[in-house]
Coordinates of C-alpha atoms and ligand atoms in Angstrom, one line a residue:
M1 CA 48.0 158.3 5.3
A2 CA 49.5 154.9 4.4
T3 CA 50.8 154.6 0.8
T4 CA 49.5 151.7 -1.2
S5 CA 51.9 148.9 -0.6
G6 CA 52.3 148.4 -4.4
N7 CA 54.6 151.4 -4.8
L8 CA 56.7 150.7 -1.6
R9 CA 60.4 150.7 -2.0
V10 CA 63.0 149.9 0.7
D11 CA 65.7 152.2 1.9
G12 CA 68.8 150.7 0.3
A13 CA 71.2 153.0 2.1
R14 CA 69.7 152.1 5.5
L15 CA 70.0 148.4 4.6
W16 CA 73.6 148.8 3.6
A17 CA 74.4 150.8 6.7
S18 CA 72.9 148.0 8.9
I19 CA 74.9 145.3 7.1
M20 CA 78.1 147.4 7.6
E21 CA 77.3 147.9 11.3
M22 CA 76.8 144.2 11.8
A23 CA 80.1 143.5 10.0
K24 CA 82.0 145.3 12.7
I25 CA 81.2 142.4 15.0
G26 CA 83.8 139.7 14.5
A27 CA 85.5 141.9 11.8
L28 CA 88.6 140.3 10.3
P29 CA 91.8 142.0 8.9
G30 CA 90.9 140.9 5.3
G31 CA 87.6 142.7 5.4
G32 CA 85.4 139.7 6.2
C33 CA 83.7 138.4 9.4
G34 CA 84.4 135.5 11.7
R35 CA 81.3 135.2 13.9
L36 CA 81.2 131.5 14.6
A37 CA 77.9 130.1 16.0
L38 CA 77.4 130.6 19.8
T39 CA 80.6 132.5 20.3
D40 CA 80.7 135.8 22.2
D41 CA 80.7 137.6 18.8
D42 CA 77.5 135.7 17.8
K43 CA 76.0 136.9 21.0
R44 CA 77.0 140.5 20.3
G45 CA 75.4 140.2 16.8
R46 CA 72.3 138.7 18.2
D47 CA 72.0 141.4 20.9
L48 CA 72.4 144.1 18.2
F49 CA 69.8 142.5 16.0
A50 CA 67.3 142.2 18.9
S51 CA 67.8 145.9 19.8
W52 CA 67.2 146.9 16.1
C53 CA 64.0 144.8 16.0
E54 CA 62.7 146.3 19.3
Q55 CA 63.5 149.8 18.0
A56 CA 61.3 148.8 14.9
G57 CA 58.4 148.0 17.3
C58 CA 58.8 144.2 17.1
A59 CA 58.4 141.8 20.0
V60 CA 61.4 139.4 20.1
T61 CA 61.0 135.7 21.2
V62 CA 63.7 133.0 21.4
D63 CA 63.1 129.3 21.1
E64 CA 64.9 126.3 22.7
M65 CA 67.4 126.3 19.8
G66 CA 68.1 130.0 20.0
N67 CA 66.1 130.8 16.9
M68 CA 65.0 134.4 17.2
F69 CA 61.6 135.6 16.0
A70 CA 60.8 139.4 15.8
R71 CA 57.1 139.9 15.4
R72 CA 55.4 143.0 13.7
P73 CA 51.6 142.8 14.5
G74 CA 49.1 142.5 11.6
R75 CA 45.4 143.4 11.6
N76 CA 44.5 139.8 12.4
P77 CA 46.7 138.4 15.2
D78 CA 45.2 134.9 14.8
L79 CA 46.8 134.5 11.3
P80 CA 50.1 132.7 11.2
P81 CA 52.8 135.2 10.4
V82 CA 54.6 135.6 7.1
A83 CA 58.2 135.5 7.9
A84 CA 61.6 136.2 6.4
G85 CA 65.1 135.6 7.7
S86 CA 68.4 133.8 7.5
H87 CA 71.4 133.5 9.8
L88 CA 73.9 135.8 11.5
D89 CA 76.6 133.2 12.2
T90 CA 79.4 133.1 9.7
Q91 CA 82.2 130.8 8.5
P92 CA 85.6 131.3 10.2
H93 CA 86.8 133.5 7.3
G94 CA 83.3 134.5 6.2
G95 CA 82.1 137.5 4.3
K96 CA 79.8 140.4 5.3
F97 CA 76.7 139.2 3.4
D98 CA 76.2 135.4 3.7
G99 CA 73.1 135.1 5.9
V100 CA 73.3 138.6 7.3
F101 CA 71.8 140.1 4.1
G102 CA 68.7 137.8 4.6
V103 CA 68.2 138.7 8.2
L104 CA 68.7 142.5 7.7
A105 CA 66.7 142.6 4.5
A106 CA 63.8 141.2 6.4
L107 CA 64.3 143.9 9.1
E108 CA 64.5 146.5 6.3
A109 CA 61.1 145.3 5.0
V110 CA 59.7 145.9 8.5
R111 CA 61.3 149.3 8.7
T112 CA 59.8 150.2 5.3
L113 CA 56.3 149.1 6.3
N114 CA 56.7 151.2 9.5
D115 CA 57.8 154.3 7.6
A116 CA 54.9 153.9 5.2
G117 CA 52.3 153.1 7.9
V118 CA 51.3 149.9 6.0
E119 CA 49.4 147.4 8.1
T120 CA 49.3 143.9 6.8
E121 CA 46.5 141.4 7.4
A122 CA 48.9 138.8 8.8
P123 CA 51.7 139.5 11.3
I124 CA 55.2 139.8 9.8
E125 CA 58.2 138.2 11.4
V126 CA 61.9 138.5 11.1
I127 CA 64.0 135.4 11.9
N128 CA 67.6 134.7 12.8
W129 CA 68.2 130.9 12.7
T130 CA 70.9 129.5 14.9
N131 CA 74.1 127.8 13.5
E132 CA 73.3 127.7 9.9
E133 CA 77.0 127.3 8.9
G134 CA 77.7 124.1 10.8
S135 CA 81.4 125.1 10.9
R136 CA 81.8 125.0 14.7
F137 CA 78.9 122.6 15.3
A138 CA 78.2 120.1 12.5
P139 CA 75.9 119.5 10.8
G140 CA 74.8 122.9 9.5
M141 CA 71.3 124.2 9.4
I142 CA 70.8 122.3 12.7
A143 CA 68.4 124.7 14.4
S144 CA 66.1 125.2 11.4
G145 CA 66.4 121.4 11.1
V146 CA 65.1 120.9 14.7
F147 CA 62.4 123.5 13.9
A148 CA 61.4 121.3 10.9
G149 CA 61.5 118.1 12.9
L150 CA 64.5 116.9 10.9
F151 CA 66.8 116.7 13.9
D152 CA 66.0 115.9 17.5
R153 CA 66.5 118.8 19.9
D154 CA 68.6 116.7 22.4
F155 CA 70.8 115.4 19.5
A156 CA 71.4 119.0 18.6
Y157 CA 72.2 120.0 22.2
G158 CA 74.8 117.2 22.4
V159 CA 76.7 118.1 19.2
R160 CA 80.3 119.0 20.2
S161 CA 82.7 121.6 18.7
P162 CA 86.2 120.5 17.8
E163 CA 87.2 122.0 21.2
G164 CA 84.7 119.8 23.0
E165 CA 82.0 122.3 24.0
T166 CA 78.4 121.1 23.5
L167 CA 75.9 123.2 21.4
G168 CA 73.4 123.2 24.3
D169 CA 75.9 124.5 26.8
E170 CA 77.2 127.2 24.5
L171 CA 73.6 128.3 23.7
A172 CA 72.9 128.6 27.5
R173 CA 76.3 130.4 28.0
I174 CA 75.5 133.2 25.6
G175 CA 72.0 133.5 27.1
Y176 CA 70.0 132.4 24.0
R177 CA 68.7 129.0 25.1
G178 CA 65.0 130.1 25.0
T179 CA 62.0 128.3 26.5
E180 CA 59.7 128.2 23.5
S181 CA 59.5 124.7 22.1
C182 CA 61.5 124.6 18.8
G183 CA 59.0 123.9 16.0
E184 CA 55.9 125.0 17.8
H185 CA 56.2 128.6 16.5
P186 CA 53.5 129.1 13.9
L187 CA 54.6 130.3 10.4
G188 CA 52.3 130.9 7.5
A189 CA 55.0 131.3 4.9
L190 CA 58.8 131.9 5.0
F191 CA 61.1 133.7 2.6
E192 CA 64.9 133.9 2.6
A193 CA 66.9 136.5 0.6
H194 CA 70.5 135.5 0.1
I195 CA 73.5 136.2 -2.1
E196 CA 73.8 133.4 -4.7
Q197 CA 77.3 132.4 -3.6
G198 CA 77.9 131.2 -7.1
P199 CA 78.7 132.7 -10.5
I200 CA 75.4 132.2 -12.5
L201 CA 73.4 135.5 -12.0
E202 CA 76.5 137.7 -12.4
A203 CA 77.5 135.8 -15.6
E204 CA 74.0 136.1 -17.0
G205 CA 73.7 139.8 -16.0
V206 CA 70.5 139.0 -14.2
P207 CA 69.8 140.9 -10.9
I208 CA 67.2 138.5 -9.3
G209 CA 67.2 134.7 -8.9
V210 CA 63.8 133.1 -8.4
V211 CA 65.0 130.1 -6.4
S212 CA 63.0 126.9 -7.4
G213 CA 64.9 124.6 -5.1
A214 CA 68.3 123.4 -3.8
Q215 CA 70.6 120.5 -4.6
G216 CA 71.1 117.6 -2.2
Q217 CA 74.1 117.1 0.0
R218 CA 75.8 114.5 2.3
W219 CA 78.4 115.2 5.0
Y220 CA 80.8 112.6 6.4
D221 CA 83.4 112.4 9.2
V222 CA 86.2 110.0 8.1
E223 CA 88.9 108.6 10.5
V224 CA 92.0 106.8 9.2
R225 CA 94.0 104.9 11.8
G226 CA 97.6 103.7 11.1
R227 CA 100.6 103.7 13.5
D228 CA 102.8 106.4 14.7
S229 CA 106.4 105.5 14.0
H230 CA 109.8 107.0 13.3
A231 CA 110.2 108.8 9.9
G232 CA 113.8 107.8 9.6
T233 CA 114.0 104.2 10.7
T234 CA 110.7 102.8 9.4
P235 CA 111.1 101.2 6.0
M236 CA 108.4 102.2 3.5
P237 CA 106.8 98.7 3.2
A238 CA 106.5 98.5 7.0
R239 CA 104.6 101.7 7.4
K240 CA 101.0 102.2 8.5
D241 CA 100.9 105.8 7.2
A242 CA 97.5 107.3 8.0
L243 CA 98.3 110.6 6.2
A244 CA 99.5 109.0 2.9
A245 CA 96.2 107.0 2.8
A246 CA 94.0 109.9 3.8
A247 CA 95.6 112.1 1.1
R248 CA 94.8 109.5 -1.5
M249 CA 91.2 109.4 -0.2
A250 CA 90.9 113.2 -0.4
A251 CA 92.1 113.1 -4.0
R252 CA 89.5 110.5 -4.7
V253 CA 86.7 112.8 -3.5
E254 CA 87.8 115.4 -6.1
D255 CA 88.1 112.6 -8.8
I256 CA 84.6 111.2 -8.0
A257 CA 83.0 114.7 -8.2
L258 CA 84.8 115.4 -11.5
G259 CA 83.6 112.1 -12.8
K260 CA 80.0 113.3 -12.3
A261 CA 80.6 116.7 -14.0
P262 CA 79.1 119.3 -14.5
D263 CA 76.8 119.3 -11.5
A264 CA 78.6 117.2 -8.8
V265 CA 80.8 118.9 -6.3
G266 CA 83.0 117.3 -3.6
T267 CA 85.0 119.0 -0.9
V268 CA 87.4 118.0 1.9
G269 CA 87.3 121.0 4.1
Q270 CA 88.7 119.8 7.5
F271 CA 91.9 117.7 7.8
D272 CA 93.4 117.0 11.2
V273 CA 96.7 115.0 11.5
S274 CA 98.0 113.4 14.6
P275 CA 100.6 113.7 16.1
N276 CA 101.4 116.3 13.4
S277 CA 105.1 116.1 14.0
R278 CA 107.4 116.4 11.0
N279 CA 109.5 113.3 11.9
T280 CA 106.8 111.0 13.0
I281 CA 104.7 109.0 10.5
P282 CA 101.1 110.0 11.3
G283 CA 99.1 107.3 13.0
E284 CA 95.7 109.1 12.8
V285 CA 94.0 111.4 10.4
R286 CA 90.4 112.8 10.7
F287 CA 88.8 114.6 7.8
S288 CA 85.5 115.8 6.5
V289 CA 83.8 115.1 3.2
D290 CA 81.0 117.3 1.7
I291 CA 79.4 116.0 -1.6
R292 CA 76.5 117.6 -3.4
H293 CA 74.4 117.1 -6.5
P294 CA 70.9 118.0 -7.7
D295 CA 69.9 114.3 -8.1
A296 CA 69.6 112.0 -5.1
G297 CA 70.5 109.0 -7.2
V298 CA 73.8 110.4 -8.3
L299 CA 74.6 111.4 -4.7
A300 CA 73.9 107.7 -3.7
A301 CA 76.3 106.6 -6.5
M302 CA 79.0 109.0 -5.3
D303 CA 78.5 107.6 -1.7
A304 CA 79.1 104.1 -3.0
E305 CA 82.2 105.1 -4.9
I306 CA 83.6 106.9 -1.8
R307 CA 83.1 103.9 0.4
D308 CA 84.5 101.4 -2.1
S309 CA 87.6 103.5 -2.9
F310 CA 88.4 104.5 0.7
T311 CA 88.2 100.8 1.7
A312 CA 90.6 99.8 -1.1
I313 CA 93.0 102.6 -0.3
A314 CA 93.0 101.6 3.4
E315 CA 93.8 98.0 2.5
R316 CA 96.7 99.1 0.3
G317 CA 98.1 101.2 3.1
D318 CA 97.6 98.6 5.8
V319 CA 95.5 101.1 7.8
E320 CA 91.9 101.2 9.0
V321 CA 89.2 103.6 7.9
T322 CA 85.8 104.5 9.3
I323 CA 83.3 106.5 7.3
A324 CA 80.5 108.1 9.3
Q325 CA 77.8 109.9 7.3
I326 CA 76.7 112.6 9.7
W327 CA 74.1 114.3 7.6
E328 CA 72.0 113.7 4.4
K329 CA 69.9 116.4 2.9
P330 CA 67.9 115.3 -0.2
P331 CA 67.3 117.9 -3.0
I332 CA 64.3 120.1 -2.3
E333 CA 61.7 122.2 -4.3
F334 CA 60.2 125.4 -2.9
D335 CA 56.5 126.0 -2.6
A336 CA 54.9 127.0 -5.9
R337 CA 52.9 129.9 -4.4
C338 CA 56.0 131.3 -2.8
V339 CA 58.1 130.9 -5.9
K340 CA 55.3 132.6 -7.8
A341 CA 55.1 135.4 -5.3
V342 CA 58.9 136.0 -5.8
R343 CA 58.6 135.9 -9.6
E344 CA 55.6 138.2 -9.6
A345 CA 57.3 140.6 -7.2
A346 CA 60.4 140.8 -9.4
A347 CA 58.2 141.3 -12.5
G348 CA 56.1 143.9 -10.8
L349 CA 59.2 145.9 -9.9
G350 CA 60.4 145.6 -13.5
Y351 CA 63.5 143.6 -12.5
A352 CA 65.0 141.0 -14.9
H353 CA 64.9 137.6 -13.2
Q354 CA 65.5 134.0 -13.8
D355 CA 64.8 130.7 -12.1
I356 CA 67.8 129.1 -10.4
V357 CA 68.6 126.0 -8.2
S358 CA 70.6 126.7 -5.1
G359 CA 74.0 125.1 -4.9
A360 CA 74.3 126.1 -1.3
G361 CA 72.2 124.8 1.6
H362 CA 70.0 127.3 3.5
D363 CA 67.7 127.3 6.5
A364 CA 64.9 127.8 4.0
C365 CA 65.8 124.3 2.7
Q366 CA 65.0 122.8 6.1
V367 CA 61.9 124.8 6.9
C368 CA 60.4 124.3 3.5
T369 CA 59.5 120.7 4.6
V370 CA 56.9 122.1 7.1
V371 CA 56.1 125.7 5.9
P372 CA 55.5 127.1 2.4
T373 CA 58.9 128.6 1.6
G374 CA 60.6 130.6 -1.1
M375 CA 64.0 132.2 -1.7
I376 CA 65.4 135.2 -3.6
F377 CA 69.0 135.4 -4.8
V378 CA 71.1 138.4 -5.7
P379 CA 74.5 138.2 -7.5
C380 CA 77.8 138.4 -5.6
E381 CA 81.1 139.4 -7.1
D382 CA 82.7 136.5 -9.1
G383 CA 80.3 134.2 -7.2
I384 CA 82.8 134.1 -4.3
S385 CA 81.5 133.3 -0.8
H386 CA 82.8 131.7 2.4
N387 CA 85.7 134.0 1.8
E388 CA 86.6 137.4 3.3
I389 CA 86.5 139.1 -0.1
E390 CA 82.8 138.1 -0.5
S391 CA 81.2 141.2 -2.1
A392 CA 77.8 142.4 -3.3
T393 CA 76.7 145.9 -4.4
P394 CA 74.3 148.1 -2.5
E395 CA 72.1 148.3 -5.6
A396 CA 71.8 144.5 -5.9
L397 CA 71.0 144.1 -2.2
E398 CA 68.3 146.9 -2.5
M399 CA 66.7 145.2 -5.5
G400 CA 66.7 141.8 -3.7
C401 CA 65.2 143.5 -0.6
N402 CA 62.4 145.1 -2.7
V403 CA 61.5 141.7 -4.1
L404 CA 61.5 140.2 -0.6
L405 CA 59.2 143.0 0.7
H406 CA 56.7 142.6 -2.1
A407 CA 56.7 138.8 -2.0
M408 CA 56.0 139.0 1.7
L409 CA 53.2 141.5 1.2
A410 CA 51.6 139.3 -1.4
M411 CA 51.5 136.4 1.0
A412 CA 50.6 138.6 4.1
G413 CA 47.5 140.1 2.5
G414 CA 49.3 143.4 2.2
V415 CA 48.4 143.5 -1.5
P416 CA 44.9 142.4 -2.5
E417 CA 44.1 140.3 -5.7
T418 CA 47.4 138.5 -5.5
S419 CA 47.1 134.9 -6.6
G420 CA 49.8 133.5 -4.2
S421 CA 48.4 135.0 -1.1
L422 CA 47.8 132.7 1.9
H423 CA 45.5 135.3 3.4
P424 CA 42.9 136.4 0.9
Ligands
HGY1 O1 77.2 124.9 3.2 C1 76.3 125.6 2.8 O2 75.8 125.3 1.7 C2 75.9 126.9 3.5 O3 76.4 127.9 2.8 N1 76.2 126.9 4.8
MN2 MN1 74.1 131.3 4.2
MN3 MN1 77.4 130.0 4.3

């Protein structure tokens, strides 16, 4: 006899155990995970995820970008599924929870429905999006971006890693270059549960973030070209020192972000020096720039300041600079019905909750342009993420997973008389 879906609760211990099991793949000495997109470890994580989904009675399909969809049938197979998911790829020194929580929380929701014998009106799907992080293949959120029509598939296939491999070749190499056209897979609604990756919820003592939207961001590749020459014999005025100029430019990124406090952030994450020899003045430096702000106009102003100041620094150093913007993501707002379903689920469970804007980018921020989408945040310790020490409590993850389950049920016709439902 199926229980009414209103009193369903997930199995927090099972969710935690699955996250810890996944964390063994690409495990790092500092306790985190290094499962870069489309590496053998990513394949191992995908294979484990697919086996769990099949054990839960789901049919798994893979599209051209390697996005994985695990489908749990509903009463009406013609309705577009209500889905939830995130990503299994990590940063080089990533944590156990970024992305993985969202994928395995969605799987836990399916496991809970199975245990309770609850049949939803619409199918339910669990999704793993390819290459959310964009660390090995930039830009990030590229596969959810192709799904949303924001990137062309062949552009994505041609993106190269720092070692020169293409995304398309690596996808085929690990056996996850599916045949389903990316973007054709119908979705009725999408949810993504994620750790906040920032300090707000923990500081407020609030267990659930009802994510209203996300800030905008721009990514750049910058190249500074000077001239290799001898560190001992080249007088200072005669130098074309690419590193001295690039270092000033990197410092300007921080200054420009600080100048737009409190909301602007600016980061130089990659910095490659050539020939990288202690007694040769560097002739070439390549570095990345990541700037973010909730307001598109302020982002545009930061862009102008970056271009002006980098040009002036290059002239002063008698070097050349090229600034290539490789990605621009405007600020987004999530679908009001999905946000409401998240808020009502948290309230129905008796969990304190607050609205929050995401500082991080997520696959949900791409897919929301074509599918009604919502997100749920849970706190992480000290707001630290993209770091092996990333930490969240089993209790916080269980609460976030319960909210995810009930938000999905509200939209999948699993719970009648819910205002947000797509399937009355
Ligand atoms: O960069 C981001 O915002 C995401 O965490 N990958
Ligand atoms: Mn993430
Ligand atoms: Mn991340």
